[in-house]
Coordinates of N, CA and C and ligand atoms in Angstrom, one line a residue:
M611 N -27.1 15.3 -11.4 CA -27.7 14.9 -10.1 C -26.6 14.5 -9.2
K612 N -26.8 14.9 -7.9 CA -25.7 14.5 -6.9 C -26.1 13.1 -6.4
V613 N -25.1 12.2 -6.3 CA -25.4 10.8 -5.9 C -24.4 10.6 -4.7
H614 N -25.0 10.1 -3.6 CA -24.2 9.7 -2.4 C -24.2 8.2 -2.3
H615 N -23.1 7.7 -2.0 CA -22.9 6.2 -1.8 C -23.0 5.9 -0.3
L616 N -23.9 5.1 0.2 CA -24.1 4.8 1.6 C -23.9 3.3 1.9
N617 N -23.5 3.0 3.1 CA -23.5 1.7 3.5 C -24.7 1.6 4.5
C618 N -25.7 0.8 4.2 CA -26.9 0.7 5.0 C -27.0 -0.6 5.8
A619 N -25.9 -1.3 5.9 CA -25.9 -2.6 6.7 C -24.5 -3.2 6.6
T620 N -23.7 -3.2 7.6 CA -22.5 -4.0 7.7 C -22.9 -5.4 8.1
M621 N -22.3 -6.4 7.4 CA -22.5 -7.8 7.8 C -21.2 -8.6 7.8
R622 N -21.1 -9.6 8.7 CA -19.8 -10.3 8.8 C -20.0 -11.8 8.6
P623 N -20.4 -12.2 7.4 CA -20.6 -13.6 7.2 C -19.3 -14.4 7.4
P624 N -19.4 -15.6 8.0 CA -18.3 -16.4 8.3 C -17.4 -16.6 7.0
L625 N -16.1 -16.6 7.1 CA -15.2 -16.9 6.0 C -15.1 -15.8 5.0
V626 N -15.7 -14.6 5.2 CA -15.5 -13.5 4.3 C -14.7 -12.4 5.0
A627 N -13.4 -12.4 4.8 CA -12.5 -11.5 5.5 C -13.0 -10.0 5.1
G628 N -13.0 -9.2 6.1 CA -13.4 -7.8 5.9 C -14.9 -7.5 5.9
G629 N -15.7 -8.6 5.9 CA -17.1 -8.4 5.9 C -17.7 -7.9 4.6
I630 N -19.0 -7.7 4.6 CA -19.7 -7.1 3.4 C -20.5 -5.9 3.8
V631 N -20.9 -5.1 2.8 CA -21.8 -4.0 3.1 C -23.1 -4.1 2.3
A632 N -24.0 -3.1 2.6 CA -25.2 -3.0 1.8 C -25.0 -1.6 1.1
H633 N -24.5 -1.7 -0.1 CA -24.2 -0.4 -0.9 C -25.5 0.2 -1.4
C634 N -25.9 1.3 -0.9 CA -27.1 2.0 -1.3 C -26.8 3.3 -1.9
L635 N -27.7 3.9 -2.7 CA -27.5 5.3 -3.2 C -28.6 6.2 -2.7
L636 N -28.2 7.4 -2.4 CA -29.1 8.5 -2.1 C -28.9 9.5 -3.2
I637 N -30.0 9.8 -3.9 CA -29.9 10.7 -5.1 C -30.7 11.9 -4.9
E638 N -30.1 13.1 -5.1 CA -30.8 14.4 -5.0 C -31.3 14.7 -6.3
T639 N -32.6 14.7 -6.5 CA -33.2 15.1 -7.8 C -34.0 16.4 -7.6
D640 N -34.5 17.0 -8.8 CA -35.3 18.2 -8.7 C -36.6 17.9 -8.0
Q641 N -37.1 16.6 -8.1 CA -38.4 16.3 -7.5 C -38.3 15.7 -6.1
G642 N -37.1 15.7 -5.5 CA -37.0 15.1 -4.2 C -35.9 14.1 -4.1
L643 N -35.9 13.3 -3.0 CA -34.8 12.3 -2.9 C -35.2 11.0 -3.4
V644 N -34.3 10.3 -3.9 CA -34.5 8.9 -4.4 C -33.5 8.0 -3.8
L645 N -33.9 6.8 -3.3 CA -33.0 5.8 -2.8 C -32.9 4.6 -3.7
V646 N -31.7 4.1 -3.8 CA -31.6 2.8 -4.5 C -31.1 1.8 -3.4
D647 N -32.0 0.8 -3.2 CA -31.8 -0.2 -2.1 C -31.9 0.4 -0.7
T648 N -32.1 -0.4 0.3 CA -32.3 0.2 1.6 C -31.6 -0.6 2.8
G649 N -30.9 -1.7 2.5 CA -30.2 -2.4 3.5 C -31.2 -2.9 4.6
F650 N -30.8 -2.7 5.9 CA -31.7 -3.0 7.0 C -32.2 -1.7 7.6
G651 N -33.4 -1.7 8.1 CA -34.0 -0.5 8.6 C -34.3 -0.5 10.1
T652 N -35.0 0.4 10.6 CA -35.3 0.5 12.0 C -35.9 -0.8 12.6
N653 N -36.8 -1.4 11.9 CA -37.4 -2.6 12.4 C -36.4 -3.7 12.6
E654 N -35.5 -3.9 11.7 CA -34.5 -5.0 11.8 C -33.6 -4.7 13.0
V655 N -33.2 -3.4 13.1 CA -32.2 -3.1 14.2 C -32.9 -3.2 15.6
T656 N -34.1 -2.8 15.7 CA -34.7 -2.8 17.0 C -35.3 -4.1 17.4
N657 N -35.7 -4.9 16.4 CA -36.3 -6.2 16.6 C -35.8 -7.3 15.6
P658 N -34.5 -7.6 15.7 CA -33.9 -8.5 14.7 C -34.6 -9.8 14.7
K659 N -34.9 -10.4 15.8 CA -35.5 -11.7 15.8 C -36.9 -11.8 15.2
G660 N -37.6 -10.6 15.3 CA -38.9 -10.6 14.7 C -39.0 -10.3 13.3
T661 N -37.8 -9.9 12.7 CA -37.8 -9.5 11.3 C -36.9 -10.4 10.4
I662 N -35.8 -10.9 11.0 CA -34.8 -11.6 10.2 C -34.8 -13.1 10.8
D663 N -35.0 -14.0 9.9 CA -35.0 -15.4 10.4 C -33.7 -15.9 10.9
G664 N -33.7 -16.9 11.7 CA -32.4 -17.4 12.4 C -31.3 -17.8 11.5
L665 N -31.7 -18.4 10.4 CA -30.7 -18.9 9.4 C -30.0 -17.7 8.8
S666 N -30.8 -16.7 8.4 CA -30.2 -15.5 7.8 C -29.3 -14.7 8.8
R667 N -29.7 -14.7 10.0 CA -28.9 -14.0 11.0 C -27.6 -14.7 11.2
A668 N -27.6 -16.1 11.2 CA -26.4 -16.9 11.3 C -25.5 -16.7 10.1
L669 N -26.1 -16.7 8.9 CA -25.3 -16.6 7.7 C -24.7 -15.2 7.4
L670 N -25.5 -14.2 7.7 CA -25.1 -12.8 7.4 C -24.4 -12.1 8.6
K671 N -24.7 -12.5 9.8 CA -24.1 -11.9 11.0 C -24.2 -10.4 10.9
P672 N -25.4 -9.8 10.8 CA -25.5 -8.3 10.6 C -25.1 -7.6 11.9
L673 N -24.5 -6.4 11.7 CA -24.1 -5.6 12.8 C -25.3 -4.9 13.4
L674 N -26.3 -4.5 12.6 CA -27.5 -3.9 13.1 C -27.3 -2.6 13.9
D675 N -26.6 -1.7 13.3 CA -26.3 -0.4 14.0 C -27.3 0.7 13.4
I676 N -28.1 1.3 14.4 CA -29.1 2.2 14.0 C -28.5 3.4 13.1
N677 N -27.3 3.7 13.3 CA -26.7 4.8 12.5 C -26.4 4.4 11.1
E678 N -26.5 3.2 10.8 CA -26.3 2.7 9.4 C -27.6 2.7 8.6
T679 N -28.7 2.8 9.3 CA -30.0 2.7 8.5 C -30.1 3.9 7.5
A680 N -30.8 3.7 6.4 CA -30.9 4.7 5.5 C -31.6 5.9 6.1
I681 N -32.7 5.7 6.9 CA -33.4 6.8 7.5 C -32.5 7.7 8.4
S682 N -31.6 7.0 9.1 CA -30.7 7.7 10.0 C -29.8 8.6 9.2
Q683 N -29.3 8.0 8.0 CA -28.3 8.8 7.2 C -29.0 9.9 6.4
V684 N -30.3 9.7 6.1 CA -31.1 10.8 5.4 C -31.3 11.9 6.4
E685 N -31.6 11.6 7.6 CA -31.8 12.6 8.6 C -30.6 13.4 9.0
R686 N -29.5 12.7 9.1 CA -28.2 13.3 9.4 C -27.8 14.3 8.3
R687 N -28.3 14.1 7.1 CA -28.0 15.1 6.0 C -29.0 16.3 6.0
G688 N -29.9 16.3 7.0 CA -30.8 17.4 7.2 C -32.2 17.2 6.5
H689 N -32.4 16.0 6.0 CA -33.7 15.7 5.3 C -34.6 15.0 6.3
T690 N -35.9 14.7 5.8 CA -36.8 13.9 6.6 C -37.2 12.7 5.7
A691 N -37.9 11.7 6.4 CA -38.3 10.5 5.7 C -39.2 10.9 4.5
E692 N -40.1 12.0 4.7 CA -41.0 12.4 3.7 C -40.4 12.9 2.5
D693 N -39.1 13.4 2.6 CA -38.4 13.9 1.4 C -38.1 12.8 0.4
V694 N -38.1 11.5 0.8 CA -37.8 10.4 0.0 C -39.0 10.0 -0.8
R695 N -39.1 10.3 -2.1 CA -40.3 10.1 -2.9 C -40.3 8.8 -3.6
H696 N -39.1 8.3 -4.0 CA -39.0 7.1 -4.8 C -37.9 6.2 -4.2
I697 N -38.2 4.9 -4.2 CA -37.1 3.9 -3.8 C -37.1 2.9 -5.0
L698 N -35.9 2.7 -5.5 CA -35.7 1.6 -6.5 C -35.0 0.5 -5.8
L699 N -35.5 -0.8 -6.0 CA -34.9 -1.9 -5.4 C -34.3 -2.8 -6.5
T700 N -33.1 -3.3 -6.3 CA -32.5 -4.3 -7.2 C -33.3 -5.6 -7.1
H701 N -33.7 -5.9 -5.9 CA -34.6 -7.1 -5.6 C -35.1 -7.0 -4.2
L702 N -35.9 -7.9 -3.8 CA -36.6 -7.8 -2.5 C -36.0 -8.7 -1.4
D703 N -34.8 -9.2 -1.6 CA -34.1 -10.0 -0.5 C -34.1 -9.1 0.7
L704 N -34.1 -9.8 1.9 CA -34.3 -9.1 3.2 C -33.2 -8.1 3.5
D705 N -32.0 -8.2 3.0 CA -30.9 -7.3 3.3 C -30.9 -6.1 2.3
H706 N -32.0 -6.0 1.4 CA -32.1 -4.9 0.5 C -33.4 -4.1 0.7
A707 N -34.4 -4.8 1.3 CA -35.7 -4.2 1.4 C -36.0 -3.9 2.9
G708 N -35.0 -4.0 3.8 CA -35.3 -3.8 5.2 C -35.7 -2.4 5.6
G709 N -35.3 -1.4 4.8 CA -35.6 0.0 5.2 C -36.9 0.6 4.6
L710 N -37.6 -0.2 3.9 CA -38.8 0.3 3.2 C -39.8 1.0 4.1
R711 N -40.1 0.4 5.2 CA -41.1 0.9 6.1 C -40.7 2.2 6.8
D712 N -39.4 2.6 6.7 CA -39.0 3.8 7.3 C -39.4 5.0 6.4
F713 N -39.9 4.7 5.2 CA -40.2 5.8 4.2 C -41.6 5.7 3.7
P714 N -42.6 6.0 4.5 CA -44.0 5.8 4.2 C -44.5 6.5 3.0
N715 N -43.8 7.6 2.6 CA -44.3 8.4 1.4 C -43.7 8.0 0.1
A716 N -42.9 7.0 0.1 CA -42.1 6.7 -1.1 C -42.9 5.7 -1.9
T717 N -42.8 5.8 -3.3 CA -43.2 4.7 -4.2 C -42.0 3.8 -4.4
V718 N -42.3 2.5 -4.3 CA -41.2 1.6 -4.4 C -41.2 0.8 -5.7
H719 N -40.2 1.0 -6.5 CA -40.1 0.4 -7.9 C -39.4 -0.9 -7.9
V720 N -40.0 -1.9 -8.4 CA -39.4 -3.2 -8.6 C -39.8 -3.8 -9.9
L721 N -39.2 -4.8 -10.4 CA -39.7 -5.5 -11.6 C -40.9 -6.4 -11.1
D722 N -41.8 -6.5 -12.1 CA -43.1 -7.2 -11.7 C -42.8 -8.7 -11.3
T723 N -41.8 -9.3 -11.9 CA -41.5 -10.7 -11.6 C -40.9 -10.8 -10.2
E724 N -40.3 -9.8 -9.7 CA -39.8 -9.8 -8.3 C -40.9 -9.7 -7.3
L725 N -41.8 -8.8 -7.4 CA -42.9 -8.7 -6.5 C -43.7 -10.0 -6.5
E726 N -43.9 -10.6 -7.7 CA -44.6 -11.9 -7.9 C -43.9 -13.0 -7.1
S727 N -42.5 -13.0 -7.2 CA -41.8 -14.0 -6.4 C -42.0 -13.9 -4.9
A728 N -42.0 -12.6 -4.5 CA -42.2 -12.4 -3.0 C -43.6 -12.7 -2.5
T729 N -44.6 -12.4 -3.3 CA -45.9 -12.6 -2.9 C -46.4 -14.0 -3.1
N730 N -45.9 -14.6 -4.2 CA -46.3 -16.0 -4.5 C -45.1 -16.9 -4.6
P731 N -44.3 -17.1 -3.5 CA -43.1 -17.9 -3.6 C -43.4 -19.3 -4.1
R732 N -42.4 -19.8 -5.0 CA -42.6 -21.1 -5.6 C -42.1 -22.2 -4.8
N733 N -41.2 -21.9 -3.8 CA -40.6 -23.0 -3.0 C -40.1 -22.4 -1.7
V734 N -39.6 -23.3 -0.9 CA -39.1 -22.9 0.5 C -38.0 -21.8 0.4
K735 N -37.1 -21.9 -0.6 CA -36.1 -20.9 -0.7 C -36.6 -19.5 -1.0
E736 N -37.6 -19.4 -1.9 CA -38.2 -18.1 -2.1 C -39.0 -17.6 -0.9
R737 N -39.6 -18.5 -0.2 CA -40.4 -18.1 0.9 C -39.5 -17.5 2.0
A738 N -38.3 -18.1 2.2 CA -37.4 -17.7 3.3 C -36.8 -16.3 3.0
R739 N -36.6 -16.0 1.7 CA -35.8 -14.8 1.4 C -36.6 -13.5 1.4
Y740 N -37.9 -13.6 1.4 CA -38.7 -12.4 1.3 C -39.7 -12.3 2.5
P741 N -39.2 -11.8 3.7 CA -40.1 -11.7 4.8 C -41.3 -10.7 4.6
K742 N -42.5 -11.2 4.7 CA -43.7 -10.4 4.4 C -43.7 -9.1 5.2
A743 N -43.3 -9.1 6.4 CA -43.4 -7.9 7.3 C -42.7 -6.7 6.7
Q744 N -41.6 -7.0 5.9 CA -40.9 -5.9 5.4 C -41.7 -5.1 4.3
R745 N -42.7 -5.7 3.8 CA -43.5 -5.1 2.7 C -44.9 -4.5 3.3
D746 N -45.1 -4.6 4.6 CA -46.4 -4.2 5.1 C -46.6 -2.7 4.9
G747 N -47.7 -2.3 4.2 CA -48.0 -0.9 4.0 C -47.2 -0.2 3.0
V748 N -46.4 -0.9 2.3 CA -45.5 -0.3 1.3 C -46.2 -0.2 -0.1
T749 N -46.1 1.0 -0.7 CA -46.7 1.2 -2.0 C -45.7 0.8 -3.1
F750 N -46.1 -0.2 -3.9 CA -45.2 -0.7 -5.0 C -45.7 -0.2 -6.3
Q751 N -44.7 0.1 -7.2 CA -45.0 0.2 -8.6 C -44.2 -0.8 -9.4
T752 N -44.8 -1.7 -10.1 CA -44.0 -2.7 -10.8 C -43.8 -2.4 -12.2
H753 N -42.7 -2.9 -12.8 CA -42.3 -2.6 -14.1 C -42.0 -3.9 -14.9
E754 N -42.3 -3.9 -16.2 CA -42.0 -5.1 -17.0 C -40.5 -5.0 -17.5
A755 N -39.9 -6.2 -17.5 CA -38.5 -6.2 -17.9 C -38.3 -6.1 -19.4
A756 N -38.6 -4.9 -20.0 CA -38.4 -4.7 -21.4 C -38.3 -3.2 -21.6
G757 N -37.5 -2.9 -22.6 CA -37.4 -1.4 -22.8 C -36.3 -1.1 -23.9
E758 N -35.7 0.1 -23.7 CA -34.8 0.6 -24.7 C -33.4 0.1 -24.5
D759 N -32.5 0.3 -25.5 CA -31.1 -0.1 -25.4 C -30.4 0.8 -24.5
W760 N -29.6 0.3 -23.6 CA -28.7 1.1 -22.8 C -27.3 0.3 -22.7
F761 N -26.3 0.8 -23.4 CA -25.0 0.2 -23.5 C -25.2 -1.3 -23.8
G762 N -26.1 -1.7 -24.7 CA -26.3 -3.1 -25.0 C -27.2 -3.9 -24.1
F763 N -27.7 -3.3 -23.1 CA -28.6 -3.9 -22.2 C -30.0 -3.3 -22.5
E764 N -31.0 -4.2 -22.2 CA -32.4 -3.7 -22.3 C -32.8 -2.9 -21.0
A765 N -33.2 -1.7 -21.1 CA -33.4 -0.9 -19.9 C -34.9 -0.4 -19.9
V766 N -35.4 -0.4 -18.7 CA -36.8 0.2 -18.4 C -36.6 1.7 -18.2
S767 N -37.1 2.5 -19.0 CA -36.9 3.9 -18.9 C -38.2 4.7 -18.7
N768 N -38.1 6.0 -18.6 CA -39.2 6.9 -18.5 C -40.2 6.5 -17.4
I769 N -39.6 6.2 -16.2 CA -40.5 5.8 -15.1 C -41.0 7.1 -14.5
A770 N -42.3 7.2 -14.4 CA -43.0 8.5 -14.0 C -42.3 9.0 -12.7
G771 N -41.9 10.3 -12.8 CA -41.4 10.9 -11.6 C -39.9 10.8 -11.5
L772 N -39.3 10.0 -12.4 CA -37.8 9.8 -12.3 C -37.0 10.4 -13.4
G773 N -37.6 10.9 -14.4 CA -36.9 11.5 -15.5 C -36.1 10.4 -16.4
E774 N -35.2 10.9 -17.1 CA -34.5 10.0 -18.1 C -33.2 9.5 -17.6
D775 N -32.8 9.9 -16.4 CA -31.4 9.6 -15.9 C -31.4 8.5 -14.8
I776 N -32.6 7.9 -14.6 CA -32.6 6.8 -13.6 C -33.4 5.6 -14.3
L777 N -32.7 4.5 -14.5 CA -33.3 3.4 -15.3 C -33.2 2.1 -14.6
L778 N -34.1 1.2 -14.8 CA -33.9 -0.2 -14.4 C -33.3 -1.0 -15.5
V779 N -32.2 -1.7 -15.2 CA -31.5 -2.5 -16.2 C -31.6 -4.0 -15.7
P780 N -32.6 -4.7 -16.2 CA -32.9 -6.1 -15.7 C -31.6 -7.0 -15.8
L781 N -31.3 -7.6 -14.7 CA -30.2 -8.6 -14.6 C -30.7 -9.8 -13.9
I782 N -31.5 -10.6 -14.6 CA -32.2 -11.7 -14.0 C -31.2 -12.8 -13.6
G783 N -31.5 -13.6 -12.5 CA -30.7 -14.7 -12.2 C -30.6 -15.0 -10.7
H784 N -30.1 -14.0 -10.0 CA -30.0 -14.1 -8.5 C -31.4 -14.4 -8.0
T785 N -32.3 -13.6 -8.5 CA -33.8 -13.8 -8.2 C -34.5 -13.7 -9.6
R786 N -35.8 -14.1 -9.6 CA -36.6 -14.1 -10.8 C -36.8 -12.6 -11.4
G787 N -36.7 -11.7 -10.5 CA -37.0 -10.3 -10.9 C -35.8 -9.3 -10.5
H788 N -34.6 -9.9 -10.5 CA -33.5 -9.0 -10.1 C -33.1 -8.0 -11.2
T789 N -32.8 -6.8 -10.8 CA -32.5 -5.8 -11.8 C -31.3 -4.9 -11.3
G790 N -30.5 -4.4 -12.3 CA -29.6 -3.4 -11.9 C -30.3 -2.0 -12.0
I791 N -29.7 -1.0 -11.5 CA -30.2 0.3 -11.5 C -29.2 1.3 -12.0
A792 N -29.4 1.9 -13.2 CA -28.5 2.9 -13.8 C -28.9 4.3 -13.4
V793 N -27.9 5.1 -13.0 CA -28.1 6.5 -12.6 C -27.0 7.3 -13.3
K794 N -27.5 8.4 -14.0 CA -26.6 9.3 -14.6 C -26.3 10.5 -13.6
G795 N -25.2 10.3 -12.9 CA -24.8 11.3 -11.9 C -24.0 12.4 -12.5
D796 N -23.5 13.3 -11.6 CA -22.7 14.5 -12.1 C -21.4 14.0 -12.8
D797 N -20.9 12.8 -12.5 CA -19.7 12.3 -13.1 C -19.9 11.2 -14.1
G798 N -21.1 11.0 -14.6 CA -21.4 10.0 -15.6 C -22.3 8.9 -15.1
W799 N -22.4 7.9 -16.0 CA -23.3 6.8 -15.7 C -22.7 5.8 -14.6
L800 N -23.6 5.5 -13.6 CA -23.3 4.5 -12.6 C -24.2 3.3 -12.9
L801 N -23.8 2.1 -12.6 CA -24.7 0.9 -12.6 C -24.6 0.2 -11.3
H802 N -25.6 0.3 -10.5 CA -25.7 -0.5 -9.3 C -26.2 -1.9 -9.7
A803 N -25.3 -2.9 -9.6 CA -25.7 -4.2 -10.2 C -26.3 -5.2 -9.1
G804 N -26.5 -4.6 -7.9 CA -27.2 -5.4 -6.9 C -26.4 -6.7 -6.6
D805 N -27.1 -7.8 -6.6 CA -26.4 -9.1 -6.3 C -26.2 -9.9 -7.6
A806 N -26.0 -9.2 -8.7 CA -25.7 -9.9 -10.0 C -24.3 -10.5 -9.8
Y807 N -23.5 -9.9 -9.0 CA -22.2 -10.5 -8.6 C -21.9 -10.1 -7.2
F808 N -21.0 -10.7 -6.5 CA -20.7 -10.4 -5.1 C -19.3 -9.8 -4.8
Y809 N -18.4 -10.0 -5.7 CA -17.0 -9.7 -5.4 C -16.5 -9.0 -6.7
R810 N -15.8 -7.9 -6.4 CA -15.3 -7.0 -7.6 C -14.5 -7.8 -8.6
G811 N -13.7 -8.8 -8.2 CA -12.9 -9.6 -9.1 C -13.7 -10.3 -10.1
E812 N -15.0 -10.6 -9.8 CA -15.8 -11.4 -10.8 C -16.0 -10.7 -12.1
I813 N -15.9 -9.4 -12.2 CA -16.1 -8.7 -13.4 C -14.8 -8.0 -13.9
E814 N -13.7 -8.4 -13.3 CA -12.4 -7.9 -13.8 C -11.9 -8.8 -14.8
T815 N -10.9 -8.4 -15.6 CA -10.2 -9.2 -16.6 C -8.8 -9.3 -16.2
P816 N -8.2 -10.5 -15.9 CA -8.9 -11.7 -15.8 C -9.7 -11.8 -14.5
P817 N -10.8 -12.6 -14.5 CA -11.6 -12.6 -13.3 C -11.0 -13.3 -12.1
S818 N -11.5 -13.0 -10.9 CA -11.0 -13.7 -9.7 C -12.2 -13.7 -8.7
N819 N -12.1 -14.6 -7.7 CA -13.3 -14.7 -6.8 C -12.7 -15.2 -5.5
I820 N -13.5 -15.1 -4.4 CA -13.1 -15.8 -3.2 C -14.2 -16.8 -2.9
F821 N -13.7 -17.9 -2.3 CA -14.5 -19.2 -2.2 C -15.9 -18.9 -1.6
A822 N -15.9 -18.2 -0.4 CA -17.1 -18.1 0.3 C -18.2 -17.3 -0.5
L823 N -17.8 -16.3 -1.2 CA -18.7 -15.5 -2.0 C -19.2 -16.3 -3.3
K824 N -18.3 -17.1 -3.8 CA -18.7 -17.9 -5.0 C -19.8 -18.9 -4.6
L825 N -19.6 -19.4 -3.4 CA -20.5 -20.4 -2.8 C -21.9 -19.7 -2.5
T826 N -21.8 -18.5 -2.0 CA -23.0 -17.7 -1.7 C -23.8 -17.4 -2.9
A827 N -23.1 -17.0 -4.0 CA -23.7 -16.7 -5.2 C -24.5 -17.9 -5.8
K828 N -23.9 -19.1 -5.7 CA -24.5 -20.3 -6.2 C -25.7 -20.7 -5.3
Q829 N -25.5 -20.6 -4.0 CA -26.6 -21.0 -3.1 C -27.8 -20.1 -3.2
T830 N -27.6 -18.9 -3.5 CA -28.7 -17.9 -3.5 C -29.3 -17.7 -4.9
E831 N -28.7 -18.3 -5.9 CA -29.2 -18.1 -7.3 C -30.5 -18.7 -7.6
T832 N -31.3 -18.2 -8.5 CA -32.6 -18.7 -8.9 C -32.5 -19.3 -10.3
I833 N -31.9 -18.5 -11.3 CA -31.8 -19.0 -12.6 C -30.3 -18.9 -13.0
R834 N -29.7 -20.1 -13.0 CA -28.2 -20.1 -13.1 C -27.7 -19.6 -14.4
E835 N -28.2 -20.1 -15.5 CA -27.7 -19.7 -16.8 C -27.7 -18.2 -17.0
Q836 N -28.9 -17.6 -16.6 CA -29.0 -16.1 -16.8 C -28.0 -15.4 -15.9
R837 N -27.9 -15.9 -14.6 CA -27.0 -15.2 -13.7 C -25.5 -15.2 -14.3
L838 N -25.1 -16.4 -14.8 CA -23.7 -16.4 -15.3 C -23.5 -15.6 -16.6
S839 N -24.6 -15.6 -17.4 CA -24.4 -14.8 -18.7 C -24.4 -13.3 -18.3
N840 N -25.2 -12.9 -17.3 CA -25.1 -11.5 -16.9 C -23.8 -11.1 -16.3
V841 N -23.1 -12.0 -15.6 CA -21.8 -11.7 -15.1 C -20.8 -11.4 -16.3
E842 N -21.0 -12.2 -17.3 CA -20.1 -12.0 -18.5 C -20.4 -10.7 -19.2
R843 N -21.7 -10.3 -19.3 CA -22.1 -9.0 -19.9 C -21.6 -7.9 -19.1
L844 N -21.6 -8.0 -17.7 CA -21.1 -6.9 -16.9 C -19.6 -6.8 -17.0
K845 N -18.9 -7.9 -17.2 CA -17.5 -7.9 -17.4 C -17.1 -7.1 -18.7
E846 N -17.9 -7.3 -19.7 CA -17.7 -6.6 -21.0 C -18.0 -5.1 -20.8
L847 N -19.1 -4.8 -20.0 CA -19.5 -3.4 -19.8 C -18.4 -2.7 -19.0
K848 N -17.8 -3.3 -18.0 CA -16.8 -2.7 -17.2 C -15.5 -2.5 -18.1
A849 N -15.2 -3.4 -18.9 CA -14.0 -3.3 -19.8 C -14.1 -2.1 -20.7
R850 N -15.3 -1.8 -21.1 CA -15.5 -0.6 -22.0 C -15.1 0.7 -21.3
G851 N -15.2 0.7 -20.0 CA -14.8 1.9 -19.2 C -15.7 3.1 -19.3
E852 N -16.9 2.9 -19.8 CA -17.8 4.1 -19.9 C -18.8 4.2 -18.7
V853 N -18.9 3.1 -18.0 CA -19.9 3.1 -16.9 C -19.2 2.6 -15.6
E854 N -19.5 3.2 -14.5 CA -19.0 2.8 -13.2 C -19.9 1.7 -12.7
V855 N -19.4 0.5 -12.7 CA -20.2 -0.7 -12.3 C -19.8 -1.1 -10.9
F856 N -20.8 -1.4 -10.1 CA -20.5 -1.9 -8.7 C -21.7 -2.7 -8.2
C857 N -21.4 -3.6 -7.3 CA -22.4 -4.5 -6.7 C -22.8 -4.0 -5.3
A858 N -23.7 -4.8 -4.7 CA -24.3 -4.3 -3.5 C -23.4 -4.6 -2.3
H859 N -22.6 -5.6 -2.3 CA -22.0 -6.1 -1.1 C -20.5 -5.9 -1.0
D860 N -19.8 -5.4 -2.0 CA -18.3 -5.3 -1.9 C -17.8 -4.0 -1.2
P861 N -17.2 -4.2 -0.1 CA -16.8 -3.0 0.7 C -15.7 -2.2 0.0
V862 N -14.9 -2.8 -0.8 CA -13.8 -2.1 -1.5 C -14.4 -1.2 -2.6
E863 N -15.4 -1.7 -3.3 CA -16.0 -0.9 -4.3 C -16.7 0.4 -3.7
L864 N -17.3 0.1 -2.5 CA -18.0 1.2 -1.8 C -17.0 2.3 -1.4
A865 N -15.9 1.8 -0.8 CA -14.9 2.7 -0.3 C -14.3 3.6 -1.5
R866 N -14.2 3.0 -2.6 CA -13.7 3.7 -3.8 C -14.7 4.8 -4.2
L867 N -16.0 4.6 -4.1 CA -17.0 5.5 -4.6 C -17.5 6.5 -3.6
A868 N -17.4 6.1 -2.3 CA -18.1 6.9 -1.3 C -17.3 8.3 -1.0
Ligands
ZN499 ZN1 -27.9 -9.1 -1.1

């Protein structure tokens, strides 16, 4: 399968030199197009104040360029919104789910605990991170975080319509239902680790980090022990050298793969 790496939202949070991206995938399959994460979409770009709360706008400082939206990039490649049949989301945070409404024909796959967090938030933090408007009219298919072994991780496989080469790899911690998404492309296995980590150095040996992103990871975490243990597991996976691991927001990882 041909896999394209896209940036669907440039953001310039204070103290993060070089800014961050929303690393998304566009996959060409026999059954149509599949997206992994969606960044910000048409609604966020045309009406930011109506879709992104003030605190998130201040913290993320999104560029909001219509040319970066997934729909715009899909159309520039000669496809239409209707060609996108499935969207897999690492989680439902607003900088990942922004483009959903641009693809009315797609089935959106998330872990069951993630949709539950968004629809039944347990506290102020959960309520703020999942704007309801982004899910209006969206068709969801939820999945339980249990399945077969994939490089030592438990993976949800055999998702109807997606074949055997696109899997959910639960990486709980950042949110209650956060998942990685594994894709077997023409050059081997990729793992989109979403917000399981924020900076490439976190999964290198020896690890490194930058202060602002370390702070962001901590401020946005939901289940600390699981988040930290998943970073360790991703470090081991990367060290094996068999899977190309990357996160949602690191511009250097995106530049290497795009
Ligand atoms: Zn994020």
